[in-house]
Short mmCIF file of C-alpha atoms in Angstrom, two decimals:
data_model
loop_
_atom_site.label_atom_id
_atom_site.label_comp_id
_atom_site.label_asym_id
_atom_site.label_seq_id
_atom_site.Cartn_x
_atom_site.Cartn_y
_atom_site.Cartn_z
CA UNK P 1 3.72 4.46 20.04
CA UNK P 2 2.87 2.20 17.10
CA UNK P 3 3.06 3.98 13.77
CA UNK P 4 -0.08 3.66 11.66
CA UNK P 5 0.67 1.85 8.42
CA UNK P 6 -1.52 1.68 5.34
CA UNK P 7 -0.34 -1.84 4.53
CA UNK P 8 -1.56 -3.07 7.92
CA UNK P 9 -4.94 -1.44 7.30
CA UNK P 10 -5.13 -3.09 3.89
CA UNK P 11 -4.44 -6.56 5.30
CA UNK P 12 -6.95 -6.16 8.13
CA UNK P 13 -9.59 -4.69 5.86
CA UNK P 14 -9.32 -7.41 3.21
CA UNK P 15 -9.61 -10.11 5.88
CA UNK P 16 -12.65 -8.42 7.39
CA UNK P 17 -14.27 -7.89 4.00
CA UNK P 18 -13.79 -11.54 3.06
CA UNK P 19 -15.71 -12.49 6.20
CA UNK P 20 -18.51 -10.13 5.21
CA UNK P 21 -18.56 -11.36 1.58
CA UNK P 22 -18.22 -15.16 1.78
CA UNK P 23 -19.81 -15.44 -1.68
CA UNK P 24 -17.06 -13.29 -3.21
CA UNK P 25 -13.28 -13.16 -3.46
CA UNK P 26 -11.07 -10.47 -1.91
CA UNK P 27 -7.54 -10.38 -3.37
CA UNK P 28 -4.49 -8.10 -3.40
CA UNK P 29 -4.15 -6.10 -6.59
CA UNK P 30 -0.70 -7.69 -6.98
CA UNK P 31 0.09 -11.31 -6.28
CA UNK P 32 0.27 -14.83 -7.64
CA UNK P 33 -3.48 -15.01 -8.16
CA UNK P 34 -5.43 -15.92 -11.29
CA UNK P 35 -5.92 -13.00 -13.64
CA UNK P 36 -9.21 -11.14 -13.68
CA UNK P 37 -10.21 -12.76 -16.96
CA UNK P 38 -11.27 -15.77 -14.86
CA UNK P 39 -13.67 -13.82 -12.65
CA UNK P 40 -16.74 -15.98 -12.02
CA UNK P 41 -17.97 -14.32 -8.82
CA UNK P 42 -17.81 -10.89 -7.25
CA UNK P 43 -14.11 -10.07 -6.91
CA UNK P 44 -12.56 -7.20 -4.96
CA UNK P 45 -8.91 -6.21 -5.37
CA UNK P 46 -7.14 -3.77 -3.06
CA UNK P 47 -3.82 -1.99 -2.77
CA UNK P 48 -2.13 0.93 -1.01
CA UNK P 49 -2.50 3.98 -3.21
CA UNK P 50 -0.77 6.53 -0.98
CA UNK P 51 0.77 6.92 2.46
CA UNK P 52 2.38 10.14 3.67
CA UNK P 53 3.20 12.39 6.61
CA UNK P 54 2.28 16.05 6.72
CA UNK P 55 3.93 17.45 9.82
CA UNK P 56 2.65 15.25 12.64
CA UNK P 57 -0.37 14.12 10.63
CA UNK P 58 -0.43 10.73 8.92
CA UNK P 59 -2.62 10.17 5.87
CA UNK P 60 -3.22 6.98 3.93
CA UNK P 61 -5.41 5.98 1.00
CA UNK P 62 -6.43 2.46 0.00
CA UNK P 63 -7.70 1.80 -3.51
CA UNK P 64 -10.18 -0.97 -4.32
CA UNK P 65 -11.70 -2.18 -7.58
CA UNK P 66 -14.84 -4.34 -7.63
CA UNK P 67 -15.20 -6.70 -10.60
CA UNK P 68 -18.78 -7.77 -11.26
CA UNK P 69 -19.19 -11.16 -12.99
CA UNK P 70 -21.27 -11.28 -16.15
CA UNK P 71 -23.97 -13.28 -14.36
CA UNK P 72 -24.13 -10.79 -11.49
CA UNK P 73 -26.28 -7.74 -10.87
CA UNK P 74 -25.22 -4.10 -10.32
CA UNK P 75 -26.72 -4.13 -6.83
CA UNK P 76 -24.16 -6.79 -5.87
CA UNK P 77 -21.48 -4.14 -6.26
CA UNK P 78 -23.43 -1.62 -4.21
CA UNK P 79 -23.79 -4.15 -1.39
CA UNK P 80 -20.05 -4.83 -1.50
CA UNK P 81 -19.30 -1.10 -1.27
CA UNK P 82 -21.53 -0.82 1.79
CA UNK P 83 -19.76 -3.79 3.39
CA UNK P 84 -16.36 -2.25 2.59
CA UNK P 85 -17.28 1.08 4.17
CA UNK P 86 -18.76 -0.61 7.26
CA UNK P 87 -15.62 -2.73 7.71
CA UNK P 88 -13.39 0.36 7.44
CA UNK P 89 -15.42 2.22 10.06
CA UNK P 90 -15.26 -0.75 12.41
CA UNK P 91 -11.52 -1.32 12.04
CA UNK P 92 -10.19 2.24 12.21
CA UNK P 93 -11.25 5.34 14.10
CA UNK P 94 -9.17 7.26 11.56
CA UNK P 95 -11.41 6.31 8.63
CA UNK P 96 -12.46 9.61 7.04
CA UNK P 97 -14.53 8.56 4.06
CA UNK P 98 -15.06 6.54 0.89
CA UNK P 99 -14.82 8.02 -2.60
CA UNK P 100 -16.32 5.95 -5.40
CA UNK P 101 -16.63 6.11 -9.15
CA UNK P 102 -19.47 5.18 -11.45
CA UNK P 103 -20.00 1.68 -12.80
CA UNK P 104 -17.61 1.35 -15.73
CA UNK P 105 -16.72 -1.25 -18.35
CA UNK P 106 -13.25 -2.76 -18.05
CA UNK P 107 -11.67 -2.63 -21.51
CA UNK P 108 -9.52 -5.74 -21.09
CA UNK P 109 -12.15 -8.12 -19.71
CA UNK P 110 -15.50 -6.61 -20.67
CA UNK P 111 -16.57 -6.81 -17.03
CA UNK P 112 -18.40 -4.07 -15.16
CA UNK P 113 -16.26 -2.51 -12.42
CA UNK P 114 -16.57 -0.02 -9.60
CA UNK P 115 -13.45 1.76 -8.34
CA UNK P 116 -13.27 3.43 -4.94
CA UNK P 117 -10.76 4.96 -2.52
CA UNK P 118 -10.84 4.85 1.28
CA UNK P 119 -9.12 7.66 3.16
CA UNK P 120 -7.60 7.40 6.64
CA UNK P 121 -5.92 9.98 8.89
CA UNK P 122 -4.08 9.80 12.20
CA UNK P 123 -1.31 11.22 14.34
CA UNK P 124 2.25 9.90 14.12
CA UNK P 125 5.20 10.43 16.45
CA UNK P 126 8.12 12.38 15.07
CA UNK P 127 11.55 13.22 16.42
CA UNK P 128 14.68 11.13 16.90
CA UNK P 129 15.69 8.61 14.24
CA UNK P 130 18.80 6.51 13.62
CA UNK P 131 20.60 6.27 10.28
CA UNK P 132 23.57 3.97 9.98
CA UNK P 133 23.90 3.88 13.77
CA UNK P 134 23.91 7.68 14.08
CA UNK P 135 21.05 9.38 15.94
CA UNK P 136 19.55 12.59 14.61
CA UNK P 137 16.35 14.60 14.62
CA UNK P 138 13.76 14.58 11.82
CA UNK P 139 10.63 16.65 11.34
CA UNK P 140 8.88 13.68 9.75
CA UNK P 141 9.01 11.10 6.99
CA UNK P 142 6.89 9.73 4.17
CA UNK P 143 6.80 6.08 3.08
CA UNK P 144 5.80 5.11 -0.46
CA UNK P 145 5.39 1.43 -1.33
CA UNK P 146 5.48 -0.11 -4.79
CA UNK P 147 5.40 -3.71 -5.98
CA UNK P 148 8.05 -5.00 -8.35
CA UNK P 149 8.04 -8.25 -10.27
CA UNK P 150 7.79 -9.91 -13.67
CA UNK P 151 4.29 -10.06 -15.10
CA UNK P 152 3.29 -13.27 -16.90
CA UNK P 153 0.84 -12.96 -19.80
CA UNK P 154 -0.86 -15.55 -21.98
CA UNK P 155 -0.30 -15.30 -25.71
CA UNK P 156 -2.53 -12.63 -27.20
CA UNK P 157 -3.62 -11.15 -23.84
CA UNK P 158 -2.70 -7.82 -22.26
CA UNK P 159 -3.78 -8.70 -18.72
CA UNK P 160 -1.16 -10.58 -16.64
CA UNK P 161 -2.38 -13.78 -14.99
CA UNK P 162 0.42 -13.93 -12.39
CA UNK P 163 3.49 -12.08 -11.11
CA UNK P 164 6.77 -13.84 -10.32
CA UNK P 165 9.69 -12.58 -8.27
CA UNK P 166 7.38 -10.15 -6.51
CA UNK P 167 8.85 -7.92 -3.81
CA UNK P 168 7.92 -4.70 -2.05
CA UNK P 169 10.03 -1.58 -2.55
CA UNK P 170 9.94 1.09 0.18
CA UNK P 171 10.92 4.63 -0.69
CA UNK P 172 11.32 6.79 2.42
CA UNK P 173 11.51 10.57 2.24
CA UNK P 174 13.01 12.28 5.30
CA UNK P 175 12.12 15.90 6.01
CA UNK P 176 13.84 18.35 8.34
CA UNK P 177 16.98 16.27 8.83
CA UNK P 178 20.62 17.32 8.34
CA UNK P 179 22.04 14.94 5.70
CA UNK P 180 25.32 16.81 5.15
CA UNK P 181 28.22 14.40 4.58
CA UNK P 182 26.08 11.29 4.34
CA UNK P 183 26.63 10.63 0.64
CA UNK P 184 29.12 7.82 1.45
CA UNK P 185 26.66 5.99 3.71
CA UNK P 186 25.75 2.80 1.82
CA UNK P 187 23.69 -0.32 2.63
CA UNK P 188 22.72 1.19 5.97
CA UNK P 189 20.02 0.53 8.54
CA UNK P 190 17.41 3.18 9.33
CA UNK P 191 15.28 3.14 12.49
CA UNK P 192 12.20 5.38 12.25
CA UNK P 193 9.97 5.12 15.30
CA UNK P 194 8.92 1.49 15.63
CA UNK P 195 10.06 0.55 12.12
CA UNK P 196 13.48 -0.61 10.94
CA UNK P 197 14.61 -0.57 7.31
CA UNK P 198 17.69 -2.57 6.34
CA UNK P 199 19.91 -2.64 3.25
CA UNK P 200 19.06 1.01 2.58
CA UNK P 201 20.65 3.08 -0.17
CA UNK P 202 20.30 6.77 -0.91
CA UNK P 203 18.27 7.82 -3.92
CA UNK P 204 18.47 11.56 -3.30
CA UNK P 205 20.27 13.87 -0.86
CA UNK P 206 19.44 17.58 -0.59
CA UNK P 207 21.51 19.08 2.26
CA UNK P 208 20.33 22.60 1.43
CA UNK P 209 16.70 21.53 1.91
CA UNK P 210 17.40 19.20 4.88
CA UNK P 211 15.87 16.38 2.88
CA UNK P 212 16.91 12.85 1.97
CA UNK P 213 15.30 9.93 0.12
CA UNK P 214 16.39 6.32 0.53
CA UNK P 215 15.17 2.98 -0.81
CA UNK P 216 14.89 -0.36 1.00
CA UNK P 217 13.37 -3.77 0.27
CA UNK P 218 12.97 -4.86 3.87
CA UNK P 219 10.96 -3.37 6.73
CA UNK P 220 10.48 -4.75 10.25
CA UNK P 221 8.40 -3.56 13.19
CA UNK P 222 9.72 -3.41 16.74
CA UNK P 223 6.45 -4.50 18.36
CA UNK P 224 6.38 -8.05 17.10
CA UNK P 225 9.66 -8.44 15.25
CA UNK P 226 7.84 -9.24 12.03
CA UNK P 227 9.42 -8.43 8.71
CA UNK P 228 7.96 -7.43 5.36
CA UNK P 229 10.26 -8.44 2.57
CA UNK P 230 9.91 -8.10 -1.16
#
C-alpha cells in the first residue's frame, strides 16, 4: 500500500493550481525563486505545515499564502481560494477542509495577503519496519519535514530573495517500537512501509517509552525508486 505523503499532495496541488490560475504564479514557500518584493501578479506560495500519524490515521496540513499585487483587487484572492479548494477536492478524497484567515497587510512588502491551511486525512499501514537491517514491529511513525539552507538578502532588506544550499531534513518519530540497545546504531537505513531513509542518525532514544527519533536527509519510495534529497 502506498503511504500518503503531504509533500506529494503539495506538488500535485501546486501543479493543478497553476493550470487553474494561468494569470498567476504558484511557487514553493522555499526555493531559488525571486523574493516576494518583486510580486507583480497574483502569487501563491505553499509548503507542508504538518504531517503525522495518530494510530492508523494519517493527517497532513498544507499551508498557502496568497500575495495580492498592488494593482490587483481583493476578489482576485477570493477566486484563487476557490480554485485552490476545488483543486484539493479533485485531487484527494482525503481532503477535509480549508481554513482561511482575513485579508492582512504583509509588513515586509506592504502587499495584501491571505493565508490558509488545507487539511487532509487518510489511513496508513503500520506494522513491520526495518532499522539497520533488523526487522521489528512499530505501532506507527510520524514524519516532520523542514527546509535548511542559507538565505540571501539584499542590503537593507529583511526578506530573502533566494536560498542556496537548500536541502530537506526528515525527522521521523517511531512509536511502539523496542529501541533497547540501539544507541550504537549509526548512519543506518530505515525502511518504513514503502519509504526508505538512508544515512539516518538517532536524535532521541527512549527505551522506557518504546520511542525513538531519527534524522535523515534522503528519502526514497519503493514504487518508483525516486529519491527526495536535500
